[in-house]
Amino acid sequence: MQAKKAELKLIEEKAKNCFECELCKNRTNMVFSDGCEEASVMFIGEAPGKNEDETGVPFIGRAGKLLREYLLETGYKKNDIYIANTVKCRPPENRKPTNKEKKACEKYLTKQIELIDPKIIVLVGSTALESFLDKKITITNARGKIFEKEFAGKTRKFIPIFHPSYLLRQHSKEPNSPRYLFKKDLITVKDLIKDAN
Ligand code: URA
């Protein structure tokens, strides 16, 4: 466990001093992760936004707060979760990270996945989905489904979910509304880790 912590710290330091893509130019903070290194679930979002860049913590702005509220509501404990993003520095104007930027950042995320070795990886939104799974599947079709794929040395389980920024514009909680499905998917993941424990 100590070795894992130390290795993660080392990668974090490398990412802090990374100048491999344009995103380093405007960063206030590199945003590495939040949560528990022993977590069973790893959430992977798109990229840091303004609040994340300012604090160095992922999913801390409006969308992040909404995700965290839903996690609490569905009974996740702090130790269940580890959170990261496809890129670790904020893209200007919150645009989507380019393939080149994602490629430059890939080694850090891959190492995080390898070390955390979660039971399930939750792909939060279409950018994370496209980074790991077939680019032709839409988030609407893929969400809530479990995909198994070889990644970082073993077969891993991935589940895409809507991005919480989409939910900020969707207020209904009626059956089959985006918020309803988001909660349903978080419950699916929760059941999965319960079964695996
Ligand atoms: N959106 C993301 O995808 N990641 C963050 O860390 C914040 C907002």
XYZ file of C-alpha atoms and ligand atoms in Angstrom:
205
model
C 0.000 0.000 0.000
C 2.814 2.384 0.847
C 4.557 1.453 -2.404
C 1.380 2.239 -4.345
C 1.036 5.625 -2.623
C 4.665 6.406 -3.335
C 4.341 5.466 -6.993
C 1.202 7.559 -7.408
C 2.972 10.499 -5.772
C 5.840 10.093 -8.220
C 3.526 10.191 -11.250
C 1.719 13.165 -9.759
C 5.026 15.019 -9.467
C 5.851 14.152 -13.091
C 2.452 15.410 -14.244
C 2.943 18.644 -12.280
C 6.114 19.236 -14.216
C 4.768 18.084 -17.567
C 5.171 20.395 -20.564
C 4.241 17.894 -23.274
C 1.203 19.698 -24.626
C -0.128 23.218 -24.980
C -2.378 22.914 -21.914
C 0.565 23.450 -19.580
C 0.804 27.069 -20.723
C -2.322 28.272 -18.977
C -2.539 25.950 -16.015
C -2.746 27.260 -12.474
C -2.773 23.728 -11.071
C -2.411 20.323 -12.623
C -5.450 18.309 -11.469
C -4.355 14.779 -10.655
C -7.026 13.019 -8.601
C -9.308 12.989 -5.617
C -10.431 10.117 -3.429
C -9.079 6.911 -2.087
C -6.171 4.962 -3.566
C -7.822 1.716 -2.403
C -11.137 2.530 -4.109
C -13.135 -0.077 -6.012
C -14.570 2.488 -8.417
C -12.593 4.901 -10.546
C -14.451 7.793 -12.182
C -12.840 9.316 -15.258
C -14.159 12.669 -16.435
C -13.177 14.881 -19.348
C -10.897 17.654 -18.138
C -10.535 20.184 -15.345
C -12.645 23.325 -15.548
C -12.048 26.741 -13.955
C -12.695 25.670 -10.350
C -10.596 22.542 -10.739
C -7.722 24.537 -12.265
C -7.893 26.963 -9.341
C -7.964 24.289 -6.634
C -6.174 21.291 -8.160
C -9.156 19.074 -7.251
C -11.274 17.291 -9.913
C -15.052 17.658 -10.024
C -15.322 20.498 -7.560
C -17.317 23.014 -9.659
C -21.077 22.980 -10.322
C -21.075 19.739 -12.303
C -18.703 18.114 -9.827
C -20.868 19.115 -6.869
C -23.860 17.545 -8.583
C -21.940 14.305 -9.160
C -20.842 14.284 -5.522
C -24.431 14.896 -4.342
C -25.648 11.930 -6.370
C -22.829 9.755 -5.023
C -23.846 10.603 -1.456
C -27.501 10.040 -2.238
C -26.788 6.590 -3.684
C -24.760 5.580 -0.635
C -21.175 5.752 -1.827
C -18.569 6.147 0.891
C -15.460 8.289 0.483
C -13.277 5.189 0.382
C -15.237 3.650 -2.520
C -14.153 6.295 -5.004
C -11.122 7.583 -6.891
C -11.629 10.407 -9.416
C -9.462 11.532 -12.333
C -9.801 13.005 -15.832
C -8.650 12.173 -19.362
C -6.379 15.247 -19.233
C -4.889 16.881 -16.159
C -4.764 20.513 -17.220
C -7.642 22.804 -18.120
C -8.347 23.333 -21.824
C -8.966 27.016 -22.666
C -12.637 28.063 -22.504
C -13.448 24.526 -21.304
C -13.244 23.172 -24.854
C -12.895 19.417 -25.311
C -9.308 18.193 -25.083
C -7.809 17.315 -28.472
C -6.565 13.830 -29.339
C -3.016 15.145 -29.145
C -3.597 16.464 -25.615
C -5.256 13.226 -24.539
C -2.385 11.239 -26.015
C 0.180 13.355 -24.141
C -1.668 12.735 -20.864
C -2.457 9.071 -21.455
C 0.581 7.677 -19.678
C -0.407 9.310 -16.382
C -3.978 8.043 -16.527
C -2.898 4.548 -17.588
C -0.529 4.342 -14.643
C -3.276 5.572 -12.293
C -5.588 2.825 -13.556
C -2.865 0.212 -13.223
C -2.051 1.217 -9.640
C -5.575 1.849 -8.364
C -6.705 -1.309 -10.187
C -10.414 -0.554 -9.647
C -13.129 -3.196 -9.973
C -14.965 -0.878 -12.350
C -14.113 2.244 -14.307
C -16.914 4.771 -14.753
C -16.523 6.816 -17.937
C -18.154 10.141 -17.173
C -19.443 11.638 -20.423
C -18.611 11.253 -24.084
C -14.968 12.367 -23.989
C -14.037 9.669 -21.489
C -16.181 7.165 -23.380
C -14.380 7.944 -26.656
C -11.000 7.627 -24.984
C -11.587 4.033 -23.937
C -14.345 2.491 -26.037
C -15.585 2.433 -29.624
C -15.762 6.017 -30.847
C -18.944 5.297 -32.787
C -21.126 4.531 -29.761
C -22.996 7.503 -28.385
C -23.180 8.166 -24.668
C -26.977 7.811 -24.872
C -26.643 4.289 -26.263
C -23.693 3.252 -24.137
C -24.674 4.574 -20.721
C -25.509 2.002 -18.102
C -23.958 -0.853 -20.099
C -20.924 -2.731 -18.879
C -18.089 -3.136 -21.375
C -15.167 -5.482 -20.825
C -11.910 -4.557 -22.483
C -8.216 -5.297 -22.205
C -6.499 -2.278 -20.741
C -3.258 -1.796 -18.835
C -2.450 -5.472 -18.561
C -5.839 -7.032 -17.823
C -9.502 -7.285 -18.768
C -11.264 -4.384 -17.132
C -14.900 -3.385 -16.715
C -16.029 0.023 -17.974
C -19.438 1.678 -17.613
C -20.257 4.969 -19.314
C -22.603 7.428 -17.590
C -23.905 10.879 -18.548
C -21.678 13.802 -17.685
C -23.144 15.774 -14.743
C -22.752 19.033 -16.721
C -25.495 17.690 -19.009
C -27.715 17.160 -15.954
C -27.299 20.793 -14.941
C -29.581 21.588 -17.877
C -31.987 18.692 -17.249
C -34.052 19.079 -14.109
C -36.681 16.356 -14.384
C -36.294 13.258 -12.201
C -39.150 11.419 -13.906
C -38.516 7.786 -14.955
C -36.147 7.653 -17.936
C -35.128 11.305 -17.620
C -31.332 11.902 -17.739
C -31.199 12.472 -13.946
C -33.182 9.307 -13.300
C -30.868 7.292 -15.586
C -27.771 8.850 -14.024
C -28.875 7.710 -10.583
C -29.836 4.292 -11.931
C -26.343 3.874 -13.435
C -24.658 4.873 -10.167
C -26.777 2.239 -8.414
C -25.722 -0.359 -11.036
C -22.073 0.396 -10.246
C -22.730 0.273 -6.511
C -24.382 -3.146 -6.822
C -21.467 -4.363 -8.888
C -18.871 -3.492 -6.263
C -21.072 -4.922 -3.546
C -21.231 -8.216 -5.447
C -17.486 -8.187 -5.997
C -16.612 -7.503 -2.324
N -15.736 18.123 -15.654
C -14.899 17.075 -15.804
O -15.051 16.274 -16.719
N -13.929 16.950 -14.922
C -13.731 17.763 -13.907
O -12.822 17.557 -13.122
C -14.633 18.840 -13.777
C -15.619 18.998 -14.665
